[in-house]
Amino acid sequence: MKRVVLIVMDSMGVGALPDAEKYGDKGADTFGHIVLENSNFEIPNLRELGLGNIPGVADGKLKIDEPVGDFGKIKELSIGKDTITGHWEITGLETKTPFKTYPDGFPKEFMEAFEKKIGVGCLGNYPASGTEIIEELGPEHEKTGKPIVYTSADSVFQIAANTDVIPLGRLYEICEAARKLLVGDWACGRVIARPYIMENGKRVRTSDRKDYAVSPSGETLLDKVKKTGKTVYAIGKISDIFNGQGVTQAVHTDNNMDGVNKTITALKQRFEGFIFTNLVDFDSKFGHRRDPIGYGQAIMEFDHRLPEIIMAMEDDDLLMICADHGNDPVHSGWDHTREYVPILVWGKKIKAGMDLGVRSSFADIGATIAEYLDAEPTHIGESFLKEIF
């Protein structure tokens, strides 16, 4: 009974790609800068898997003599540095034309059509930090009932609302209306519901975020595993990223540790197939908020839980850990950064300590998983299965 568990440490890049300067990301190094900013940074389990042995990672400070996992780093082939681009490439799709972005806000014609559709005007409509804009426009939103609209350097249309003002179900309806309109000349990669509540006088975003993505541009690894009759178990925002395509079972998560809990729950069930987990807090709570201390703490918390994941694995299970882009918490702005991502592999039967090198596409991960699960090959990517067995 073969299974692969792929855990995406959302945004944990390991150094700027050669073309990072084109994206305004020269010198970005999410993980390296976190190590520098955290004086008591201890991640014994990730080090044991080989994270510190990846060339260039943390200047070699975390290297050990005999890692039990296999390790490497991977370039992004696609044009972009966003969630959809990264996850789609992991599963075998290259994005050659970047998703349209809106650095000056969404067009007047679209906003008029959107407001007519939902029956109310909107606030904002400019690039902003999600936590900052709800503080800036929250009072007016709460007084008028108008939803807060904003974007970022990514192709996203984000709608924030106090759920005491706009109930969660209504917020989702508003997002669904936007999703239907954001096509053609108004194309956009994702619509994101960003609910918040008042807690001790502060505006706090909740875990009821929901992403409305465009469907993948072709068959992904998820489709190919599903066609074999095996399970594709999506944890966290994975199902949203793929618009449900190729998913046989999906569970929502409240935070990183809930994602770990649900990954362990999935491992304890009896099925063959693919468990695909996204741990979003690294990105949403710490990368975008430029909080290297919180990011470091979150990595240490995940590291502490790794033995539980490994203990739940069967003899033929493979564990892979990667990222989907960077989000350097000491970089300027509050957006993603164009970086290499790590790849760590562990299983009871692998050859330990293999250096997988610098690989040319995130899709090598999907190609390896497809081969291991006896699924059709992905569109792009070179499997490294023979290197680890």
mmCIF file with all atom_site columns, N, CA and C in Angstrom, residues 208-271:
data_model
loop_
_atom_site.group_PDB
_atom_site.id
_atom_site.type_symbol
_atom_site.label_atom_id
_atom_site.label_alt_id
_atom_site.label_comp_id
_atom_site.label_asym_id
_atom_site.label_entity_id
_atom_site.label_seq_id
_atom_site.pdbx_PDB_ins_code
_atom_site.Cartn_x
_atom_site.Cartn_y
_atom_site.Cartn_z
_atom_site.occupancy
_atom_site.B_iso_or_equiv
_atom_site.pdbx_formal_charge
_atom_site.auth_seq_id
_atom_site.auth_comp_id
_atom_site.auth_asym_id
_atom_site.auth_atom_id
_atom_site.pdbx_PDB_model_num
ATOM 1   N N  . ASP A 1 208 ? -11.561 31.172 8.579   1.00 0.00 ? 208 ASP A N  1
ATOM 2   C CA . ASP A 1 208 ? -12.605 30.876 7.594   1.00 0.00 ? 208 ASP A CA 1
ATOM 3   C C  . ASP A 1 208 ? -12.291 31.459 6.225   1.00 0.00 ? 208 ASP A C  1
ATOM 4   N N  . ARG A 1 209 ? -11.042 31.845 6.018   1.00 0.00 ? 209 ARG A N  1
ATOM 5   C CA . ARG A 1 209 ? -10.605 32.240 4.676   1.00 0.00 ? 209 ARG A CA 1
ATOM 6   C C  . ARG A 1 209 ? -11.027 31.181 3.668   1.00 0.00 ? 209 ARG A C  1
ATOM 7   N N  . LYS A 1 210 ? -11.392 31.633 2.482   1.00 0.00 ? 210 LYS A N  1
ATOM 8   C CA . LYS A 1 210 ? -11.720 30.693 1.404   1.00 0.00 ? 210 LYS A CA 1
ATOM 9   C C  . LYS A 1 210 ? -11.204 31.252 0.087   1.00 0.00 ? 210 LYS A C  1
ATOM 10  N N  . ASP A 1 211 ? -10.514 30.402 -0.686  1.00 0.00 ? 211 ASP A N  1
ATOM 11  C CA . ASP A 1 211 ? -9.948  30.794 -1.971  1.00 0.00 ? 211 ASP A CA 1
ATOM 12  C C  . ASP A 1 211 ? -10.816 30.278 -3.108  1.00 0.00 ? 211 ASP A C  1
ATOM 13  N N  . TYR A 1 212 ? -11.038 31.139 -4.086  1.00 0.00 ? 212 TYR A N  1
ATOM 14  C CA . TYR A 1 212 ? -11.764 30.759 -5.291  1.00 0.00 ? 212 TYR A CA 1
ATOM 15  C C  . TYR A 1 212 ? -10.806 30.930 -6.465  1.00 0.00 ? 212 TYR A C  1
ATOM 16  N N  . ALA A 1 213 ? -10.196 29.819 -6.875  1.00 0.00 ? 213 ALA A N  1
ATOM 17  C CA . ALA A 1 213 ? -9.161  29.864 -7.915  1.00 0.00 ? 213 ALA A CA 1
ATOM 18  C C  . ALA A 1 213 ? -9.748  29.490 -9.273  1.00 0.00 ? 213 ALA A C  1
ATOM 19  N N  . VAL A 1 214 ? -9.021  29.863 -10.313 1.00 0.00 ? 214 VAL A N  1
ATOM 20  C CA . VAL A 1 214 ? -9.356  29.355 -11.633 1.00 0.00 ? 214 VAL A CA 1
ATOM 21  C C  . VAL A 1 214 ? -8.993  27.869 -11.674 1.00 0.00 ? 214 VAL A C  1
ATOM 22  N N  . SER A 1 215 ? -9.639  27.135 -12.552 1.00 0.00 ? 215 SER A N  1
ATOM 23  C CA . SER A 1 215 ? -9.312  25.718 -12.689 1.00 0.00 ? 215 SER A CA 1
ATOM 24  C C  . SER A 1 215 ? -7.957  25.562 -13.360 1.00 0.00 ? 215 SER A C  1
ATOM 25  N N  . PRO A 1 216 ? -7.215  24.496 -13.042 1.00 0.00 ? 216 PRO A N  1
ATOM 26  C CA . PRO A 1 216 ? -5.921  24.268 -13.687 1.00 0.00 ? 216 PRO A CA 1
ATOM 27  C C  . PRO A 1 216 ? -6.035  24.247 -15.208 1.00 0.00 ? 216 PRO A C  1
ATOM 28  N N  . SER A 1 217 ? -4.964  24.646 -15.859 1.00 0.00 ? 217 SER A N  1
ATOM 29  C CA . SER A 1 217 ? -4.950  24.762 -17.322 1.00 0.00 ? 217 SER A CA 1
ATOM 30  C C  . SER A 1 217 ? -4.819  23.416 -18.021 1.00 0.00 ? 217 SER A C  1
ATOM 31  N N  . GLY A 1 218 ? -4.670  22.344 -17.275 1.00 0.00 ? 218 GLY A N  1
ATOM 32  C CA . GLY A 1 218 ? -4.561  21.001 -17.849 1.00 0.00 ? 218 GLY A CA 1
ATOM 33  C C  . GLY A 1 218 ? -4.622  19.978 -16.734 1.00 0.00 ? 218 GLY A C  1
ATOM 34  N N  . GLU A 1 219 ? -4.355  18.728 -17.077 1.00 0.00 ? 219 GLU A N  1
ATOM 35  C CA . GLU A 1 219 ? -4.346  17.675 -16.061 1.00 0.00 ? 219 GLU A CA 1
ATOM 36  C C  . GLU A 1 219 ? -3.127  17.828 -15.158 1.00 0.00 ? 219 GLU A C  1
ATOM 37  N N  . THR A 1 220 ? -3.347  17.684 -13.869 1.00 0.00 ? 220 THR A N  1
ATOM 38  C CA . THR A 1 220 ? -2.265  17.756 -12.909 1.00 0.00 ? 220 THR A CA 1
ATOM 39  C C  . THR A 1 220 ? -1.999  16.368 -12.324 1.00 0.00 ? 220 THR A C  1
ATOM 40  N N  . LEU A 1 221 ? -0.999  16.310 -11.468 1.00 0.00 ? 221 LEU A N  1
ATOM 41  C CA . LEU A 1 221 ? -0.709  15.078 -10.735 1.00 0.00 ? 221 LEU A CA 1
ATOM 42  C C  . LEU A 1 221 ? -1.955  14.563 -10.017 1.00 0.00 ? 221 LEU A C  1
ATOM 43  N N  . LEU A 1 222 ? -2.763  15.473 -9.481  1.00 0.00 ? 222 LEU A N  1
ATOM 44  C CA . LEU A 1 222 ? -3.962  15.069 -8.756  1.00 0.00 ? 222 LEU A CA 1
ATOM 45  C C  . LEU A 1 222 ? -4.910  14.280 -9.657  1.00 0.00 ? 222 LEU A C  1
ATOM 46  N N  . ASP A 1 223 ? -5.111  14.787 -10.878 1.00 0.00 ? 223 ASP A N  1
ATOM 47  C CA . ASP A 1 223 ? -5.973  14.081 -11.836 1.00 0.00 ? 223 ASP A CA 1
ATOM 48  C C  . ASP A 1 223 ? -5.414  12.708 -12.159 1.00 0.00 ? 223 ASP A C  1
ATOM 49  N N  . LYS A 1 224 ? -4.112  12.639 -12.324 1.00 0.00 ? 224 LYS A N  1
ATOM 50  C CA . LYS A 1 224 ? -3.484  11.388 -12.752 1.00 0.00 ? 224 LYS A CA 1
ATOM 51  C C  . LYS A 1 224 ? -3.538  10.324 -11.653 1.00 0.00 ? 224 LYS A C  1
ATOM 52  N N  . VAL A 1 225 ? -3.364  10.754 -10.394 1.00 0.00 ? 225 VAL A N  1
ATOM 53  C CA . VAL A 1 225 ? -3.494  9.801  -9.287  1.00 0.00 ? 225 VAL A CA 1
ATOM 54  C C  . VAL A 1 225 ? -4.951  9.371  -9.138  1.00 0.00 ? 225 VAL A C  1
ATOM 55  N N  . LYS A 1 226 ? -5.863  10.304 -9.266  1.00 0.00 ? 226 LYS A N  1
ATOM 56  C CA . LYS A 1 226 ? -7.292  9.987  -9.150  1.00 0.00 ? 226 LYS A CA 1
ATOM 57  C C  . LYS A 1 226 ? -7.703  8.961  -10.204 1.00 0.00 ? 226 LYS A C  1
ATOM 58  N N  . LYS A 1 227 ? -7.156  9.080  -11.414 1.00 0.00 ? 227 LYS A N  1
ATOM 59  C CA . LYS A 1 227 ? -7.525  8.161  -12.502 1.00 0.00 ? 227 LYS A CA 1
ATOM 60  C C  . LYS A 1 227 ? -7.091  6.732  -12.223 1.00 0.00 ? 227 LYS A C  1
ATOM 61  N N  . THR A 1 228 ? -6.105  6.551  -11.345 1.00 0.00 ? 228 THR A N  1
ATOM 62  C CA . THR A 1 228 ? -5.692  5.183  -10.989 1.00 0.00 ? 228 THR A CA 1
ATOM 63  C C  . THR A 1 228 ? -6.658  4.529  -10.007 1.00 0.00 ? 228 THR A C  1
ATOM 64  N N  . GLY A 1 229 ? -7.604  5.330  -9.496  1.00 0.00 ? 229 GLY A N  1
ATOM 65  C CA . GLY A 1 229 ? -8.531  4.816  -8.492  1.00 0.00 ? 229 GLY A CA 1
ATOM 66  C C  . GLY A 1 229 ? -8.057  5.023  -7.067  1.00 0.00 ? 229 GLY A C  1
ATOM 67  N N  . LYS A 1 230 ? -6.882  5.650  -6.924  1.00 0.00 ? 230 LYS A N  1
ATOM 68  C CA . LYS A 1 230 ? -6.345  5.911  -5.585  1.00 0.00 ? 230 LYS A CA 1
ATOM 69  C C  . LYS A 1 230 ? -6.911  7.219  -5.021  1.00 0.00 ? 230 LYS A C  1
ATOM 70  N N  . THR A 1 231 ? -6.722  7.409  -3.738  1.00 0.00 ? 231 THR A N  1
ATOM 71  C CA . THR A 1 231 ? -7.218  8.587  -3.026  1.00 0.00 ? 231 THR A CA 1
ATOM 72  C C  . THR A 1 231 ? -6.308  9.788  -3.241  1.00 0.00 ? 231 THR A C  1
ATOM 73  N N  . VAL A 1 232 ? -6.921  10.955 -3.438  1.00 0.00 ? 232 VAL A N  1
ATOM 74  C CA . VAL A 1 232 ? -6.201  12.234 -3.414  1.00 0.00 ? 232 VAL A CA 1
ATOM 75  C C  . VAL A 1 232 ? -6.800  13.036 -2.269  1.00 0.00 ? 232 VAL A C  1
ATOM 76  N N  . TYR A 1 233 ? -6.069  13.109 -1.173  1.00 0.00 ? 233 TYR A N  1
ATOM 77  C CA . TYR A 1 233 ? -6.552  13.650 0.092   1.00 0.00 ? 233 TYR A CA 1
ATOM 78  C C  . TYR A 1 233 ? -5.951  15.044 0.275   1.00 0.00 ? 233 TYR A C  1
ATOM 79  N N  . ALA A 1 234 ? -6.776  16.085 0.112   1.00 0.00 ? 234 ALA A N  1
ATOM 80  C CA . ALA A 1 234 ? -6.301  17.468 0.143   1.00 0.00 ? 234 ALA A CA 1
ATOM 81  C C  . ALA A 1 234 ? -6.535  18.074 1.515   1.00 0.00 ? 234 ALA A C  1
ATOM 82  N N  . ILE A 1 235 ? -5.482  18.643 2.096   1.00 0.00 ? 235 ILE A N  1
ATOM 83  C CA . ILE A 1 235 ? -5.547  19.205 3.448   1.00 0.00 ? 235 ILE A CA 1
ATOM 84  C C  . ILE A 1 235 ? -5.170  20.687 3.401   1.00 0.00 ? 235 ILE A C  1
ATOM 85  N N  . GLY A 1 236 ? -6.022  21.522 4.013   1.00 0.00 ? 236 GLY A N  1
ATOM 86  C CA . GLY A 1 236 ? -5.786  22.959 3.979   1.00 0.00 ? 236 GLY A CA 1
ATOM 87  C C  . GLY A 1 236 ? -6.366  23.559 2.714   1.00 0.00 ? 236 GLY A C  1
ATOM 88  N N  . LYS A 1 237 ? -5.661  24.533 2.124   1.00 0.00 ? 237 LYS A N  1
ATOM 89  C CA . LYS A 1 237 ? -6.217  25.237 0.970   1.00 0.00 ? 237 LYS A CA 1
ATOM 90  C C  . LYS A 1 237 ? -5.918  24.543 -0.365  1.00 0.00 ? 237 LYS A C  1
ATOM 91  N N  . ILE A 1 238 ? -5.414  23.312 -0.321  1.00 0.00 ? 238 ILE A N  1
ATOM 92  C CA . ILE A 1 238 ? -5.070  22.593 -1.555  1.00 0.00 ? 238 ILE A CA 1
ATOM 93  C C  . ILE A 1 238 ? -6.269  22.483 -2.491  1.00 0.00 ? 238 ILE A C  1
ATOM 94  N N  . SER A 1 239 ? -7.415  22.054 -1.971  1.00 0.00 ? 239 SER A N  1
ATOM 95  C CA . SER A 1 239 ? -8.582  21.882 -2.839  1.00 0.00 ? 239 SER A CA 1
ATOM 96  C C  . SER A 1 239 ? -8.978  23.203 -3.490  1.00 0.00 ? 239 SER A C  1
ATOM 97  N N  . ASP A 1 240 ? -8.893  24.308 -2.739  1.00 0.00 ? 240 ASP A N  1
ATOM 98  C CA . ASP A 1 240 ? -9.214  25.617 -3.309  1.00 0.00 ? 240 ASP A CA 1
ATOM 99  C C  . ASP A 1 240 ? -8.249  25.979 -4.434  1.00 0.00 ? 240 ASP A C  1
ATOM 100 N N  . ILE A 1 241 ? -6.961  25.710 -4.242  1.00 0.00 ? 241 ILE A N  1
ATOM 101 C CA . ILE A 1 241 ? -5.951  26.071 -5.241  1.00 0.00 ? 241 ILE A CA 1
ATOM 102 C C  . ILE A 1 241 ? -6.207  25.376 -6.576  1.00 0.00 ? 241 ILE A C  1
ATOM 103 N N  . PHE A 1 242 ? -6.716  24.144 -6.500  1.00 0.00 ? 242 PHE A N  1
ATOM 104 C CA . PHE A 1 242 ? -6.977  23.374 -7.718  1.00 0.00 ? 242 PHE A CA 1
ATOM 105 C C  . PHE A 1 242 ? -8.463  23.396 -8.098  1.00 0.00 ? 242 PHE A C  1
ATOM 106 N N  . ASN A 1 243 ? -9.228  24.265 -7.439  1.00 0.00 ? 243 ASN A N  1
ATOM 107 C CA . ASN A 1 243 ? -10.660 24.382 -7.693  1.00 0.00 ? 243 ASN A CA 1
ATOM 108 C C  . ASN A 1 243 ? -11.354 23.026 -7.618  1.00 0.00 ? 243 ASN A C  1
ATOM 109 N N  . GLY A 1 244 ? -10.848 22.168 -6.711  1.00 0.00 ? 244 GLY A N  1
ATOM 110 C CA . GLY A 1 244 ? -11.430 20.850 -6.494  1.00 0.00 ? 244 GLY A CA 1
ATOM 111 C C  . GLY A 1 244 ? -11.063 19.809 -7.528  1.00 0.00 ? 244 GLY A C  1
ATOM 112 N N  . GLN A 1 245 ? -10.360 20.206 -8.588  1.00 0.00 ? 245 GLN A N  1
ATOM 113 C CA . GLN A 1 245 ? -10.056 19.279 -9.682  1.00 0.00 ? 245 GLN A CA 1
ATOM 114 C C  . GLN A 1 245 ? -9.050  18.222 -9.231  1.00 0.00 ? 245 GLN A C  1
ATOM 115 N N  . GLY A 1 246 ? -9.416  16.961 -9.394  1.00 0.00 ? 246 GLY A N  1
ATOM 116 C CA . GLY A 1 246 ? -8.530  15.855 -9.051  1.00 0.00 ? 246 GLY A CA 1
ATOM 117 C C  . GLY A 1 246 ? -8.570  15.447 -7.595  1.00 0.00 ? 246 GLY A C  1
ATOM 118 N N  . VAL A 1 247 ? -9.357  16.129 -6.777  1.00 0.00 ? 247 VAL A N  1
ATOM 119 C CA . VAL A 1 247 ? -9.424  15.851 -5.335  1.00 0.00 ? 247 VAL A CA 1
ATOM 120 C C  . VAL A 1 247 ? -10.537 14.848 -5.056  1.00 0.00 ? 247 VAL A C  1
ATOM 121 N N  . THR A 1 248 ? -10.251 13.823 -4.257  1.00 0.00 ? 248 THR A N  1
ATOM 122 C CA . THR A 1 248 ? -11.288 12.874 -3.858  1.00 0.00 ? 248 THR A CA 1
ATOM 123 C C  . THR A 1 248 ? -11.784 13.121 -2.443  1.00 0.00 ? 248 THR A C  1
ATOM 124 N N  . GLN A 1 249 ? -10.954 13.747 -1.602  1.00 0.00 ? 249 GLN A N  1
ATOM 125 C CA . GLN A 1 249 ? -11.361 14.081 -0.244  1.00 0.00 ? 249 GLN A CA 1
ATOM 126 C C  . GLN A 1 249 ? -10.633 15.336 0.192   1.00 0.00 ? 249 GLN A C  1
ATOM 127 N N  . ALA A 1 250 ? -11.351 16.270 0.828   1.00 0.00 ? 250 ALA A N  1
ATOM 128 C CA . ALA A 1 250 ? -10.742 17.530 1.232   1.00 0.00 ? 250 ALA A CA 1
ATOM 129 C C  . ALA A 1 250 ? -11.161 17.877 2.648   1.00 0.00 ? 250 ALA A C  1
ATOM 130 N N  . VAL A 1 251 ? -10.211 18.414 3.427   1.00 0.00 ? 251 VAL A N  1
ATOM 131 C CA . VAL A 1 251 ? -10.513 18.885 4.773   1.00 0.00 ? 251 VAL A CA 1
ATOM 132 C C  . VAL A 1 251 ? -9.929  20.280 4.958   1.00 0.00 ? 251 VAL A C  1
ATOM 133 N N  . HIS A 1 252 ? -10.682 21.124 5.635   1.00 0.00 ? 252 HIS A N  1
ATOM 134 C CA . HIS A 1 252 ? -10.265 22.488 5.969   1.00 0.00 ? 252 HIS A CA 1
ATOM 135 C C  . HIS A 1 252 ? -9.348  22.451 7.193   1.00 0.00 ? 252 HIS A C  1
ATOM 136 N N  . THR A 1 253 ? -8.468  23.428 7.310   1.00 0.00 ? 253 THR A N  1
ATOM 137 C CA . THR A 1 253 ? -7.631  23.531 8.507   1.00 0.00 ? 253 THR A CA 1
ATOM 138 C C  . THR A 1 253 ? -7.743  24.926 9.101   1.00 0.00 ? 253 THR A C  1
ATOM 139 N N  . ASP A 1 254 ? -7.554  25.007 10.415  1.00 0.00 ? 254 ASP A N  1
ATOM 140 C CA . ASP A 1 254 ? -7.620  26.284 11.122  1.00 0.00 ? 254 ASP A CA 1
ATOM 141 C C  . ASP A 1 254 ? -6.269  26.967 11.213  1.00 0.00 ? 254 ASP A C  1
ATOM 142 N N  . ASN A 1 255 ? -5.196  26.178 11.217  1.00 0.00 ? 255 ASN A N  1
ATOM 143 C CA . ASN A 1 255 ? -3.849  26.727 11.363  1.00 0.00 ? 255 ASN A CA 1
ATOM 144 C C  . ASN A 1 255 ? -2.839  25.619 11.059  1.00 0.00 ? 255 ASN A C  1
ATOM 145 N N  . ASN A 1 256 ? -1.558  25.933 11.165  1.00 0.00 ? 256 ASN A N  1
ATOM 146 C CA . ASN A 1 256 ? -0.524  24.939 10.850  1.00 0.00 ? 256 ASN A CA 1
ATOM 147 C C  . ASN A 1 256 ? -0.654  23.668 11.671  1.00 0.00 ? 256 ASN A C  1
ATOM 148 N N  . MET A 1 257 ? -0.836  23.811 12.972  1.00 0.00 ? 257 MET A N  1
ATOM 149 C CA . MET A 1 257 ? -0.875  22.630 13.824  1.00 0.00 ? 257 MET A CA 1
ATOM 150 C C  . MET A 1 257 ? -2.123  21.785 13.555  1.00 0.00 ? 257 MET A C  1
ATOM 151 N N  . ASP A 1 258 ? -3.208  22.443 13.187  1.00 0.00 ? 258 ASP A N  1
ATOM 152 C CA . ASP A 1 258 ? -4.392  21.697 12.772  1.00 0.00 ? 258 ASP A CA 1
ATOM 153 C C  . ASP A 1 258 ? -4.094  20.947 11.471  1.00 0.00 ? 258 ASP A C  1
ATOM 154 N N  . GLY A 1 259 ? -3.313  21.556 10.588  1.00 0.00 ? 259 GLY A N  1
ATOM 155 C CA . GLY A 1 259 ? -2.897  20.877 9.361   1.00 0.00 ? 259 GLY A CA 1
ATOM 156 C C  . GLY A 1 259 ? -2.061  19.646 9.653   1.00 0.00 ? 259 GLY A C  1
ATOM 157 N N  . VAL A 1 260 ? -1.160  19.745 10.637  1.00 0.00 ? 260 VAL A N  1
ATOM 158 C CA . VAL A 1 260 ? -0.368  18.584 11.044  1.00 0.00 ? 260 VAL A CA 1
ATOM 159 C C  . VAL A 1 260 ? -1.284  17.511 11.628  1.00 0.00 ? 260 VAL A C  1
ATOM 160 N N  . ASN A 1 261 ? -2.198  17.916 12.498  1.00 0.00 ? 261 ASN A N  1
ATOM 161 C CA . ASN A 1 261 ? -3.135  16.947 13.091  1.00 0.00 ? 261 ASN A CA 1
ATOM 162 C C  . ASN A 1 261 ? -3.908  16.188 12.017  1.00 0.00 ? 261 ASN A C  1
ATOM 163 N N  . LYS A 1 262 ? -4.387  16.917 11.027  1.00 0.00 ? 262 LYS A N  1
ATOM 164 C CA . LYS A 1 262 ? -5.216  16.286 9.999   1.00 0.00 ? 262 LYS A CA 1
ATOM 165 C C  . LYS A 1 262 ? -4.381  15.442 9.040   1.00 0.00 ? 262 LYS A C  1
ATOM 166 N N  . THR A 1 263 ? -3.111  15.795 8.881   1.00 0.00 ? 263 THR A N  1
ATOM 167 C CA . THR A 1 263 ? -2.210  14.944 8.100   1.00 0.00 ? 263 THR A CA 1
ATOM 168 C C  . THR A 1 263 ? -2.000  13.611 8.814   1.00 0.00 ? 263 THR A C  1
ATOM 169 N N  . ILE A 1 264 ? -1.793  13.661 10.124  1.00 0.00 ? 264 ILE A N  1
ATOM 170 C CA . ILE A 1 264 ? -1.627  12.434 10.914  1.00 0.00 ? 264 ILE A CA 1
ATOM 171 C C  . ILE A 1 264 ? -2.907  11.598 10.889  1.00 0.00 ? 264 ILE A C  1
ATOM 172 N N  . THR A 1 265 ? -4.058  12.260 10.979  1.00 0.00 ? 265 THR A N  1
ATOM 173 C CA . THR A 1 265 ? -5.338  11.551 10.882  1.00 0.00 ? 265 THR A CA 1
ATOM 174 C C  . THR A 1 265 ? -5.458  10.824 9.552   1.00 0.00 ? 265 THR A C  1
ATOM 175 N N  . ALA A 1 266 ? -5.069  11.496 8.477   1.00 0.00 ? 266 ALA A N  1
ATOM 176 C CA . ALA A 1 266 ? -5.119  10.868 7.151   1.00 0.00 ? 266 ALA A CA 1
ATOM 177 C C  . ALA A 1 266 ? -4.188  9.659  7.083   1.00 0.00 ? 266 ALA A C  1
ATOM 178 N N  . LEU A 1 267 ? -2.987  9.795  7.644   1.00 0.00 ? 267 LEU A N  1
ATOM 179 C CA . LEU A 1 267 ? -2.019  8.700  7.618   1.00 0.00 ? 267 LEU A CA 1
ATOM 180 C C  . LEU A 1 267 ? -2.513  7.474  8.372   1.00 0.00 ? 267 LEU A C  1
ATOM 181 N N  . LYS A 1 268 ? -3.333  7.688  9.369   1.00 0.00 ? 268 LYS A N  1
ATOM 182 C CA . LYS A 1 268 ? -3.823  6.568  10.169  1.00 0.00 ? 268 LYS A CA 1
ATOM 183 C C  . LYS A 1 268 ? -4.989  5.841  9.510   1.00 0.00 ? 268 LYS A C  1
ATOM 184 N N  . GLN A 1 269 ? -5.476  6.373  8.383   1.00 0.00 ? 269 GLN A N  1
ATOM 185 C CA . GLN A 1 269 ? -6.518  5.693  7.620   1.00 0.00 ? 269 GLN A CA 1
ATOM 186 C C  . GLN A 1 269 ? -5.882  4.731  6.629   1.00 0.00 ? 269 GLN A C  1
ATOM 187 N N  . ARG A 1 270 ? -6.676  3.794  6.152   1.00 0.00 ? 270 ARG A N  1
ATOM 188 C CA . ARG A 1 270 ? -6.162  2.767  5.242   1.00 0.00 ? 270 ARG A CA 1
ATOM 189 C C  . ARG A 1 270 ? -6.581  3.093  3.811   1.00 0.00 ? 270 ARG A C  1
ATOM 190 N N  . PHE A 1 271 ? -5.653  3.619  3.038   1.00 0.00 ? 271 PHE A N  1
ATOM 191 C CA . PHE A 1 271 ? -5.907  3.847  1.608   1.00 0.00 ? 271 PHE A CA 1
ATOM 192 C C  . PHE A 1 271 ? -4.576  4.007  0.896   1.00 0.00 ? 271 PHE A C  1
#
